[in-house]
Amino acid sequence: MTDQNSETKTAPTNFIRQIIEKDLAQGRHARIVTRFPPEPNGYLHIGHAKSICLNFGIAEAYQGDCQLRFDDTNPAKEEDEYIQSIQRDVSWLGFEWAGDVRYASGYFDTIYDCAVELIKKGLAYVESLTADEMREYRGTLKAPGKPSPYRERSVEENLALFEQMKNGDIDEGAAVLRAKIDMASPNISLRDPTLYRVRKIHHHQTGDKWCIYPMYDFTHPISDALEGVTHSLCTLEFEAHRPLYDWVIEHCALPAAPRQYEFARLNLNYTVTSKRKLKDLVDGGYVGGWDDPRMPTIAGLRRRGYTPASLRKFCEMVGVARADSVVDMGMLESAIRDDLNQNAPRAFCVLRPLKLVIENLPDGHEEMLDAPVHPQNEALGTRKIPLTREVFIDREDFLEEANKKFKRLVLDSEVRLRYGYVIRANEVIKDAAGNITEVRCTYDPDTLGKNPEGRKVRGVIHWVSATRNVPCEVRRYSRLFNEANPDKVAEEGLTFLSNINPDSLESLPAALAEESLLGALPETRYQFEREGYFAVDRDSTTEKLVFNMTVGLKEGF
RNA sequence: UGGGGUGUCGCCAAGUUGGUAAGGCAACGGGUUUUGAUCCCGUCAUCCGUAGGUUCGAGUCCUGCCACCCCAGCCA
């Protein structure tokens, strides 16, 4: 324990790990088992990454297991596409679940047996009230509920009715199975919660075997117990359900007694972390899909250029606690900058090309200049950049007049072409409308790899050969919403959609990258010097590369 | 007096037998620099929602108050 890198320097500490360490120390558990239990009704987002890192991170830290289980009890909302995407995302993040993928639906037989067991114990009954009636009988937050007229049906009648529900002899909505707990409980989730409902629809895993499906509150504790989960970690909104979780564990004959612990979900400003809202963005065509680079989904962040390590680092930075919080987007950006600054190869890419002619270079001149792949890591070697008589620089790097603060090219003054020579701008060519179309310059041949004598050249700009380059489209992104909290709407009746930033995508279709990027594969990441970090998009073709800006460089002035 | 939670720097977040406020992000100074980046050095809570109390001593214990979040799906 002498030399530790930045990713392990500060071992994560949080209240859940403390509970686990205590449980281990007291011999309560010999082995820790956690689980990540998504419902396959949407793509995973950055908030899920927090849960994934927590659950899998704990399994790694204590040499236990973390299982992947699909919480698929509501076939009406679930799809196989999501089952696939979720597995892809978890794997991509760098985690391996223990054993096979599990499905709550795989436990439907046992869950059904538990229900029968509860009925026999007089702890569950078939309700024949309608949903509306049930709501009335439930009472309110401040007023207790009252017992249903069907609450005292006999065990035999309940058994027969439940059997009928299972056999499809009872219509959807005509009956549900409820736990018999306490209609006057101050905790509403204990006022005879629904355990099973009738849904005569096809299930993506169990087909048409069932027409009754168990509710989350009944399914989850049973699934956890069957899998030997020791610590069932979920978000704060399930806290009020914990007594029900414990009730199920206590009253059903289960092989283990897992415990539920809750932590605060992740919120990020200027975006949304809610599967429902993300689905609205996709279905409404506000973004290109679940993996649109502007989406805070794992798939979107991946396409944007985020690395698995950066997302893990971010989750570690954010921590795990019980206080509601909203994390600043800047922290996510810091995590990816830190990773890419260390690991991304450097390259030149001119986003808005402006032609520059070096008049004292002959036509057809070609000179291969050496540039390091990574200035801070010589081991990565060098790349060749061709210098020709005509090159392109970024329009924003030239001004006819500027004050001393402007460290780029100005008419009648000098700047260095990075990894090349110092040049001087002598003349500006404009079109009829007055737009600058070309800058004529001369270069100083005695400035390659050394400073000119007797004068200081402060600026350095990137550039690309006008004849040897690769055309590309660069897509730059800014925040998806104009409000830090997208749910804060200007006037009543509006939704978070009213806060969408209409300018979150900016395309630069005529960018030119250095020749060495030819043939770069999707998801390859680069730092475009002086611009930021970019990743090759899968929309790239052999004629034109497409880049997504992951994040810009910090701007220090 | 419905129940359950949470309040420590602009944003996260440590602080676990009370002993005199970690760290990260951001920000701000300065240095290095052929990326206005990186890197390096430094600054950044006499105060822990608030008012009292206990104590030699409280973010940590007690009492009152305030603010915010969650719960009335046959969603998860």
XYZ file of C-alpha atoms (C1' of nucleotides) in Angstrom:
633
model
C 0.000 0.000 0.000
C 2.505 2.582 -1.046
C 1.650 3.688 -4.519
C -1.968 4.230 -5.385
C -3.430 5.780 -8.480
C -6.132 8.392 -8.441
C -8.959 5.946 -8.965
C -8.226 4.031 -5.799
C -6.652 6.674 -3.649
C -9.841 7.410 -1.768
C -11.675 4.189 -1.061
C -15.365 4.990 -1.240
C -16.977 5.201 2.140
C -20.663 5.542 2.654
C -23.316 4.520 5.126
C -24.171 1.354 3.207
C -20.617 0.115 3.188
C -20.460 0.846 6.888
C -23.533 -1.283 7.488
C -22.002 -4.078 5.448
C -18.714 -3.908 7.278
C -20.559 -4.127 10.557
C -22.620 -7.079 9.343
C -19.448 -8.816 8.235
C -17.667 -8.072 11.500
C -20.572 -9.385 13.529
C -20.823 -12.512 11.449
C -24.300 -11.685 10.294
C -23.269 -12.633 6.769
C -20.339 -14.662 5.499
C -20.739 -13.412 1.963
C -22.337 -10.286 0.564
C -24.845 -10.513 -2.259
C -26.327 -7.467 -3.985
C -28.342 -7.080 -7.109
C -29.135 -4.542 -9.791
C -32.852 -4.939 -10.586
C -33.966 -2.743 -13.507
C -37.393 -2.959 -15.041
C -36.897 -3.410 -18.818
C -39.107 -0.485 -19.720
C -36.507 1.960 -20.981
C -32.807 2.579 -21.410
C -30.494 2.953 -18.446
C -29.385 6.473 -17.561
C -26.683 8.090 -15.473
C -28.801 7.599 -12.347
C -28.770 3.868 -12.949
C -25.008 4.081 -13.348
C -24.895 5.259 -9.740
C -26.880 2.241 -8.609
C -24.819 -0.096 -10.779
C -21.549 1.254 -9.427
C -22.900 1.005 -5.887
C -24.138 -2.572 -6.157
C -21.359 -3.989 -8.296
C -18.774 -1.909 -6.481
C -19.795 -3.405 -3.168
C -19.678 -6.926 -4.549
C -16.147 -6.287 -5.814
C -14.979 -4.633 -2.625
C -16.183 -7.423 -0.348
C -15.600 -10.332 -2.732
C -19.283 -11.023 -2.955
C -21.698 -11.279 -5.842
C -23.854 -8.813 -7.661
C -26.613 -10.247 -9.769
C -28.524 -8.739 -12.637
C -32.243 -9.276 -12.353
C -34.948 -7.918 -14.588
C -37.876 -6.746 -12.539
C -40.346 -7.784 -15.192
C -43.690 -7.943 -13.443
C -45.528 -5.522 -15.691
C -45.473 -6.898 -19.256
C -47.567 -3.983 -20.485
C -44.567 -1.661 -20.295
C -41.686 -3.958 -20.994
C -39.840 -4.895 -24.159
C -37.037 -7.150 -25.226
C -35.157 -4.240 -26.783
C -34.682 -2.863 -23.287
C -33.524 -6.202 -21.933
C -30.795 -6.208 -24.565
C -29.765 -2.604 -24.107
C -29.553 -2.928 -20.334
C -27.210 -5.901 -20.489
C -25.095 -4.113 -23.079
C -24.851 -1.020 -20.884
C -23.947 -2.854 -17.691
C -21.238 -4.808 -19.492
C -19.922 -1.715 -21.202
C -19.630 0.021 -17.841
C -17.225 -2.752 -16.967
C -19.237 -4.946 -14.639
C -19.949 -8.660 -14.697
C -22.993 -10.062 -12.995
C -22.734 -13.292 -11.077
C -24.245 -16.285 -12.812
C -26.966 -16.021 -15.403
C -29.234 -13.070 -15.888
C -32.232 -13.482 -13.586
C -35.815 -12.537 -14.161
C -38.408 -11.898 -11.516
C -40.723 -13.673 -13.924
C -38.576 -16.737 -13.375
C -39.971 -16.852 -9.847
C -43.622 -16.563 -10.754
C -44.361 -20.118 -9.607
C -42.844 -19.545 -6.196
C -44.454 -16.156 -5.861
C -47.794 -17.749 -6.647
C -47.154 -20.369 -3.967
C -46.373 -17.605 -1.496
C -49.685 -15.981 -2.300
C -51.545 -19.238 -1.695
C -49.642 -19.646 1.540
C -50.696 -16.197 2.693
C -54.317 -16.928 1.836
C -54.183 -20.125 3.855
C -52.745 -18.210 6.789
C -55.614 -15.768 6.549
C -53.162 -13.029 5.538
C -54.448 -12.371 2.032
C -57.832 -12.116 0.373
C -59.402 -11.610 -2.994
C -60.810 -8.125 -3.406
C -63.844 -7.596 -5.579
C -64.112 -3.858 -5.194
C -63.259 -1.820 -8.279
C -60.077 0.218 -8.383
C -62.061 3.385 -7.715
C -63.839 1.837 -4.779
C -60.592 0.583 -3.370
C -59.223 4.089 -3.538
C -62.167 5.368 -1.546
C -61.852 2.681 1.071
C -58.134 3.344 1.365
C -58.698 6.660 3.117
C -56.331 9.575 2.730
C -52.935 10.618 4.019
C -54.539 11.897 7.186
C -57.672 9.768 7.473
C -57.536 6.033 8.069
C -59.015 3.610 5.572
C -61.869 1.259 6.224
C -62.103 -2.469 5.621
C -63.454 -3.777 2.364
C -66.682 -5.778 2.552
C -64.730 -8.619 1.005
C -62.003 -8.537 3.607
C -63.438 -11.355 5.672
C -64.020 -13.919 2.954
C -63.183 -17.450 4.027
C -59.909 -19.104 3.205
C -61.746 -21.560 0.964
C -63.516 -18.837 -0.956
C -60.282 -16.872 -1.371
C -58.471 -19.948 -2.556
C -61.187 -20.673 -5.100
C -61.360 -17.087 -6.300
C -57.589 -16.767 -6.615
C -57.570 -20.004 -8.586
C -60.161 -18.493 -10.893
C -58.015 -15.375 -11.303
C -55.117 -17.572 -12.274
C -57.192 -19.578 -14.710
C -58.405 -16.519 -16.508
C -61.982 -16.901 -15.314
C -62.022 -13.400 -13.887
C -61.812 -10.267 -15.999
C -59.068 -7.687 -15.716
C -60.037 -5.201 -13.038
C -62.699 -7.428 -11.548
C -60.527 -8.715 -8.759
C -57.082 -8.438 -7.180
C -55.383 -10.287 -4.379
C -54.594 -8.117 -1.366
C -52.520 -8.664 1.728
C -54.568 -8.389 4.910
C -52.526 -6.056 7.059
C -54.057 -2.896 8.499
C -56.505 -0.537 6.810
C -55.901 2.057 9.510
C -52.114 2.070 9.284
C -50.583 5.549 9.112
C -48.345 4.019 6.450
C -50.572 3.778 3.414
C -48.525 1.041 1.810
C -49.658 -1.205 4.659
C -53.383 -0.610 4.067
C -53.967 -4.021 2.516
C -51.667 -3.550 -0.481
C -52.410 -5.277 -3.760
C -50.338 -8.406 -4.302
C -51.656 -9.659 -7.634
C -53.678 -8.212 -10.482
C -55.253 -9.773 -13.554
C -53.552 -8.870 -16.848
C -54.490 -10.977 -19.795
C -51.482 -10.066 -21.873
C -48.457 -11.779 -23.319
C -45.287 -11.625 -21.250
C -41.954 -11.280 -23.020
C -40.464 -14.079 -20.915
C -43.302 -16.303 -19.766
C -45.460 -15.999 -22.853
C -49.107 -16.726 -22.159
C -48.560 -18.903 -19.137
C -49.932 -16.315 -16.719
C -52.835 -13.941 -16.746
C -52.163 -12.720 -13.234
C -49.001 -10.824 -12.416
C -47.557 -10.028 -8.996
C -46.936 -6.452 -7.895
C -43.448 -5.054 -7.275
C -43.880 -4.932 -3.500
C -44.682 -8.626 -3.376
C -42.219 -9.743 -6.020
C -39.149 -7.894 -4.895
C -38.601 -9.283 -1.394
C -39.347 -12.807 -2.582
C -36.922 -12.501 -5.500
C -34.223 -11.091 -3.221
C -34.708 -13.896 -0.725
C -34.662 -16.608 -3.378
C -31.412 -15.248 -4.761
C -29.774 -14.997 -1.371
C -29.433 -11.239 -1.649
C -28.144 -9.887 1.651
C -28.446 -6.161 1.049
C -31.218 -4.936 -1.198
C -30.332 -1.383 -2.171
C -32.915 0.932 -3.641
C -33.754 4.590 -3.833
C -35.403 6.730 -1.185
C -38.924 6.649 -2.561
C -39.157 3.007 -1.541
C -38.448 3.760 2.075
C -42.110 3.782 3.058
C -42.420 0.355 1.470
C -39.789 -1.190 3.692
C -42.282 -2.316 6.348
C -44.151 -4.143 3.605
C -40.922 -5.660 2.325
C -40.243 -6.932 5.820
C -43.833 -8.155 6.212
C -43.528 -10.317 3.114
C -40.197 -11.714 4.283
C -41.694 -12.489 7.673
C -44.901 -14.153 6.530
C -43.776 -16.183 3.550
C -41.624 -19.281 3.928
C -38.448 -17.959 2.350
C -34.850 -19.235 2.483
C -33.296 -15.952 3.598
C -34.093 -12.606 5.132
C -32.577 -9.856 3.012
C -32.675 -6.286 4.258
C -33.557 -3.214 2.252
C -31.552 0.008 2.469
C -32.351 3.210 0.652
C -30.109 5.903 -0.806
C -30.811 9.174 -2.609
C -31.211 8.956 -6.335
C -28.949 10.963 -8.592
C -30.165 14.235 -10.016
C -28.125 16.241 -12.506
C -28.891 19.832 -13.344
C -29.912 20.850 -16.867
C -31.155 17.358 -17.663
C -33.682 14.780 -16.557
C -33.053 11.389 -15.019
C -36.400 9.742 -15.280
C -37.105 6.927 -17.668
C -40.570 8.274 -18.304
C -39.304 11.717 -19.281
C -36.497 10.315 -21.366
C -39.039 8.181 -23.166
C -41.118 11.307 -23.784
C -38.086 12.948 -25.396
C -37.564 9.943 -27.633
C -41.204 9.337 -28.526
C -41.811 13.028 -29.110
C -38.914 13.250 -31.529
C -37.130 15.880 -29.453
C -33.945 13.830 -29.739
C -32.763 11.258 -32.230
C -33.265 8.277 -29.956
C -32.308 6.760 -26.636
C -28.650 7.014 -27.619
C -28.758 10.584 -28.876
C -25.488 12.141 -27.649
C -27.469 14.752 -25.728
C -29.264 12.148 -23.657
C -28.074 11.322 -20.139
C -28.563 7.662 -20.936
C -25.610 5.314 -20.714
C -25.996 4.703 -24.442
C -26.149 8.440 -25.148
C -23.126 9.235 -23.017
C -21.268 6.417 -24.696
C -22.039 7.794 -28.141
C -21.097 11.246 -26.921
C -17.645 9.912 -26.105
C -17.763 9.247 -22.380
C -15.654 6.317 -21.222
C -16.769 3.642 -18.772
C -13.979 4.701 -16.425
C -15.142 8.313 -16.455
C -18.664 7.312 -15.502
C -17.370 5.112 -12.706
C -15.159 7.946 -11.516
C -18.084 10.316 -11.591
C -20.188 7.981 -9.463
C -17.369 7.750 -6.985
C -17.067 11.545 -6.878
C -20.769 11.924 -6.269
C -20.885 9.511 -3.367
C -23.836 7.749 -1.802
C -25.928 9.359 0.900
C -29.517 9.916 1.954
C -29.870 13.629 1.336
C -31.697 14.784 -1.779
C -29.234 16.498 -4.035
C -28.648 17.862 -7.487
C -25.199 17.323 -8.867
C -23.656 19.925 -11.135
C -23.113 18.843 -14.731
C -19.619 20.251 -14.341
C -18.687 17.301 -12.199
C -19.545 14.858 -14.982
C -17.549 16.952 -17.428
C -14.632 17.064 -15.049
C -14.612 13.272 -14.844
C -14.441 12.783 -18.598
C -11.916 15.585 -19.135
C -9.666 14.017 -16.574
C -9.794 10.638 -18.296
C -9.459 11.908 -21.859
C -6.748 14.415 -21.006
C -4.617 11.505 -19.857
C -5.610 8.998 -22.494
C -6.875 10.574 -25.690
C -4.458 10.971 -28.600
C -4.176 14.531 -29.883
C -5.117 15.625 -33.378
C -5.778 18.772 -35.391
C -9.219 19.515 -36.700
C -10.255 22.864 -38.136
C -13.907 23.425 -37.381
C -14.626 26.509 -39.524
C -11.929 26.578 -42.212
C -10.355 29.812 -43.416
C -7.799 29.520 -46.198
C -4.309 30.705 -45.504
C -1.681 30.923 -48.269
C 1.975 30.815 -47.340
C 3.374 32.843 -50.203
C 7.036 32.056 -49.705
C 6.388 28.328 -50.018
C 6.424 26.886 -53.544
C 3.431 25.289 -55.188
C 3.429 21.582 -54.557
C 5.520 21.961 -51.430
C 4.980 19.102 -49.013
C 6.851 18.833 -45.757
C 6.119 16.188 -43.173
C 6.213 17.652 -39.693
C 6.404 15.581 -36.535
C 3.823 16.062 -33.829
C 3.567 14.078 -30.624
C 0.489 11.907 -30.233
C 0.394 13.075 -26.631
C 2.679 15.890 -25.418
C 2.677 14.562 -21.848
C 3.247 10.953 -22.836
C 6.132 10.490 -25.221
C 5.677 6.723 -25.158
C 2.714 7.191 -27.462
C 5.042 8.317 -30.235
C 4.517 10.850 -32.977
C 2.333 11.422 -35.974
C 3.170 13.089 -39.301
C 1.440 16.258 -40.400
C 1.908 17.504 -43.963
C 2.613 21.201 -44.392
C 1.630 22.594 -47.768
C 1.528 26.035 -49.354
C -2.139 26.361 -48.605
C -3.531 25.423 -45.237
C -6.712 26.069 -43.317
C -6.996 27.633 -39.917
C -10.105 28.288 -37.875
C -11.936 31.504 -38.718
C -11.981 32.329 -35.034
C -8.213 32.286 -34.947
C -7.827 35.309 -37.223
C -8.682 38.949 -36.740
C -7.753 41.998 -38.770
C -7.372 43.991 -35.602
C -7.211 42.878 -32.019
C -5.992 43.937 -28.617
C -3.079 42.366 -26.779
C -5.270 39.728 -25.144
C -5.881 38.036 -28.473
C -3.178 35.413 -28.738
C -3.905 34.251 -32.258
C -3.261 35.511 -35.774
C -3.749 39.201 -36.459
C -3.050 41.077 -39.662
C 0.550 42.291 -39.781
C 1.649 40.195 -36.873
C 2.899 36.713 -36.094
C 1.622 33.457 -34.696
C 3.005 29.933 -34.635
C 1.443 27.123 -36.595
C 1.573 24.448 -33.927
C 4.383 21.978 -34.466
C 5.383 24.048 -37.485
C 6.707 27.505 -38.264
C 5.985 31.041 -37.230
C 4.002 32.890 -39.869
C 3.086 36.514 -40.436
C -0.230 37.642 -41.923
C 0.380 40.190 -44.684
C -2.848 40.616 -46.543
C -6.534 39.846 -46.315
C -8.590 38.862 -49.348
C -12.344 39.508 -49.210
C -15.286 38.728 -51.414
C -17.770 41.258 -52.765
C -19.756 41.075 -49.541
C -16.739 41.877 -47.456
C -16.260 38.405 -46.024
C -12.715 37.303 -45.493
C -11.985 34.474 -47.900
C -8.257 34.164 -47.617
C -5.252 35.348 -45.675
C -1.875 35.722 -47.382
C 1.173 35.166 -45.207
C 4.843 34.373 -45.180
C 6.635 31.951 -42.919
C 9.933 32.226 -41.126
C 12.015 29.170 -42.080
C 14.226 29.555 -39.048
C 11.515 28.880 -36.495
C 10.882 25.139 -36.679
C 11.314 23.755 -33.184
C 12.790 26.996 -31.930
C 11.788 30.526 -31.116
C 12.719 33.361 -33.424
C 15.488 35.609 -32.199
C 14.834 39.030 -30.888
C 11.027 38.855 -30.728
C 8.406 36.962 -28.855
C 5.593 35.068 -30.580
C 2.864 34.478 -28.051
C 0.190 32.681 -30.001
C -0.029 29.136 -31.288
C -2.823 27.916 -33.516
C -3.728 24.589 -35.052
C -4.087 24.117 -38.783
C -4.573 21.527 -41.473
C -3.218 21.122 -45.003
C -5.593 22.336 -47.718
C -4.741 19.395 -49.950
C -4.124 16.571 -47.528
C -6.888 16.297 -44.950
C -10.050 14.409 -44.150
C -13.413 16.109 -44.458
C -15.720 15.701 -41.536
C -18.848 16.879 -39.860
C -18.478 17.930 -36.271
C -21.518 17.966 -34.008
C -21.302 20.143 -30.968
C -23.760 19.937 -28.130
C -24.900 22.116 -25.325
C -27.318 21.499 -22.515
C -30.586 19.829 -23.451
C -32.591 22.150 -21.200
C -32.347 25.842 -20.512
C -33.430 25.457 -16.902
C -31.180 23.965 -14.246
C -34.290 22.201 -13.037
C -36.281 21.272 -16.175
C -39.367 20.644 -14.061
C -39.489 24.288 -13.067
C -41.880 25.577 -15.721
C -42.645 29.185 -16.560
C -46.375 28.874 -16.153
C -48.913 26.393 -15.006
C -49.860 23.691 -17.449
C -46.473 23.551 -19.112
C -44.228 20.534 -18.780
C -40.494 19.988 -18.698
C -40.648 19.872 -22.491
C -41.191 23.632 -22.518
C -37.675 24.049 -21.155
C -35.954 22.235 -23.970
C -33.021 24.154 -25.413
C -33.741 24.448 -29.137
C -30.080 25.001 -29.879
C -28.603 21.990 -28.154
C -27.177 20.641 -31.410
C -24.830 22.618 -33.647
C -23.471 20.976 -36.748
C -20.257 22.092 -38.377
C -20.492 20.256 -41.705
C -17.329 21.480 -43.355
C -14.688 20.710 -40.784
C -11.320 19.333 -41.850
C -9.251 16.970 -39.763
C -5.643 15.984 -40.170
C -4.894 13.182 -42.572
C -3.917 10.681 -39.882
C -7.554 10.383 -38.811
C -8.541 8.761 -42.072
C -10.485 5.583 -41.430
C -10.960 6.187 -37.694
C -13.503 3.785 -36.244
C -16.665 4.737 -34.373
C -16.153 5.453 -30.667
C -12.506 6.367 -31.178
C -11.782 9.400 -29.034
C -9.413 12.281 -29.695
C -8.493 15.568 -28.274
C -8.712 18.107 -31.059
C -6.074 20.477 -29.855
C -7.338 23.815 -28.550
C -10.949 22.672 -29.093
C -11.922 19.755 -26.910
C -12.564 16.052 -26.894
C -14.338 14.342 -29.760
C -15.494 10.831 -30.558
C -16.136 9.264 -33.946
C -19.858 8.737 -34.461
C -21.348 5.669 -36.048
C -22.896 7.928 -38.724
C -19.438 8.235 -40.267
C -18.963 7.092 -43.871
C -15.895 6.451 -45.962
C -16.377 9.878 -47.550
C -16.935 11.783 -44.364
C -16.145 11.241 -40.715
C -18.681 12.417 -38.186
C -17.505 13.545 -34.765
C -19.412 14.225 -31.579
C -17.950 16.771 -29.223
C -17.759 15.025 -25.888
C -16.756 18.118 -23.951
C -14.747 21.215 -24.680
C -11.424 22.112 -23.158
C -11.630 24.325 -20.116
C -11.356 27.911 -21.197
C -8.970 29.804 -19.015
C -9.607 33.367 -20.102
C -49.556 15.861 16.580
C -51.181 11.144 9.356
C -46.608 8.373 8.514
C -41.596 8.292 6.813
C -37.112 11.073 5.644
C -33.386 15.104 4.982
C -30.931 19.763 6.364
C -22.345 20.681 7.031
C -18.700 26.052 1.815
C -21.958 28.015 -4.906
C -22.546 22.040 -6.082
C -21.566 16.922 -4.131
C -19.777 14.964 0.563
C -16.670 13.117 5.083
C -17.432 13.843 10.120
C -19.819 6.708 14.050
C -17.517 6.568 22.220
C -18.937 15.040 22.397
C -12.546 17.687 22.261
C -12.352 22.057 18.926
C -14.936 21.275 10.485
C -11.594 15.749 5.314
C -11.786 15.443 0.131
C -13.781 16.400 -4.848
C -16.239 19.914 -8.417
C -16.539 25.150 -9.222
C -14.194 29.826 -8.260
C -10.016 33.084 -7.403
C -4.587 34.391 -7.187
C 0.633 32.884 -8.864
C 4.308 29.669 -11.671
C 5.563 26.332 -15.993
C 3.858 25.726 -21.043
C 4.716 25.491 -29.233
C -2.883 23.286 -26.662
C -5.698 30.626 -23.593
C -5.495 22.932 -22.054
C -2.678 19.929 -18.797
C 0.638 20.280 -14.654
C 2.458 22.811 -10.104
C 1.832 26.224 -5.779
C -1.608 29.008 -2.909
C -6.635 31.047 -1.280
C -11.614 29.441 -0.389
C -17.008 27.128 6.303
C -14.409 30.677 13.773
C -18.746 27.699 11.351
C -22.303 22.946 10.592
C -31.235 24.940 8.914
C -32.705 27.832 13.379
C -33.609 29.159 18.778
C -32.527 27.533 23.373
C -30.473 23.790 26.919
C -26.768 20.133 29.040
C -21.274 20.246 29.362
C -14.822 22.572 31.063
C -15.964 21.645 25.829
C -21.362 20.035 20.806
C -21.733 19.591 13.725
C -21.886 15.507 17.096
C -26.426 14.852 23.361
C -31.574 17.136 24.803
C -35.942 20.439 23.693
C -38.725 23.715 20.568
C -39.208 25.787 15.813
C -38.384 26.331 10.350
C -37.536 24.478 5.373
C -37.500 20.786 1.772
C -38.447 15.602 -0.099
C -41.416 10.826 -0.294
C -46.298 8.052 0.431
C -53.382 7.854 -1.059
C -51.121 2.869 -9.069
C -54.891 -3.160 -10.095
C -46.521 1.349 -11.951
C -41.642 0.219 -10.495
